[in-house]
């Protein structure tokens, strides 16, 4: 029998390049995941999750809220960032220091120094929810990366190309995984496949995704 010296260690972070400009940091946020989920719950008490409408009038299956100086919203008037929560007319809850620090650390690890997000979108997927292929292009400065943190139930992330019709690669994202993308990957089409049924010890029957961005 071989002695496994690593048997008692938690999984170690592992950096997987996805494509030029995009990096998967596996397990990167696993240690702070419980604290992240608690912080999300506090934010959602002040700015509740809601199913927003697309400009075309469809109800999104993913429920959303935000924290930080700007929040991403969509309604019949279009996609945009705004400083006030349309439900309350009040500013979005501030971004916790834990969030800002994690986003900067992840960006740094992927080669983007000095990332200072002013917007954090909180997505909640229940089983059956999905996000169709899209590009993130409502931000002002496309030289800034995006940092995306997965928490709770695993999901299949879809990584497409520069055209909507490009066949996407599929990648399983687990709780604590972080994806950073910028540079030549910044405008790639991407989405999330329909979330399967499941139960996770941190979040119950859902997946949360935090996406950190520099909006303005
Ligand atoms: C999600 N994420 O993972 C949806 N966008 O729930 C995104 O749409 C996304 O993860 C830009 C960059 C990273 C992302
Ligand atoms: Fe996106």
Short mmCIF file of C-alpha atoms and ligand atoms in Angstrom, two decimals, residues 131 134-136 146 157 181 190 211 213, ligand 2:
data_model
loop_
_atom_site.label_atom_id
_atom_site.label_comp_id
_atom_site.label_asym_id
_atom_site.label_seq_id
_atom_site.Cartn_x
_atom_site.Cartn_y
_atom_site.Cartn_z
CA UNK A 131 -28.78 31.32 -19.52
CA UNK A 134 -24.71 35.98 -24.94
CA UNK A 135 -21.83 38.44 -24.93
CA UNK A 136 -21.12 40.78 -22.01
CA UNK A 146 -14.71 39.75 -15.72
CA UNK A 157 -20.85 26.45 -18.57
CA UNK A 181 -11.76 36.32 -18.73
CA UNK A 190 -21.13 32.09 -23.38
CA UNK A 211 -19.97 38.15 -11.75
CA UNK A 213 -17.25 43.74 -13.50
FE1 LIG B 2 -22.17 36.75 -19.21
#
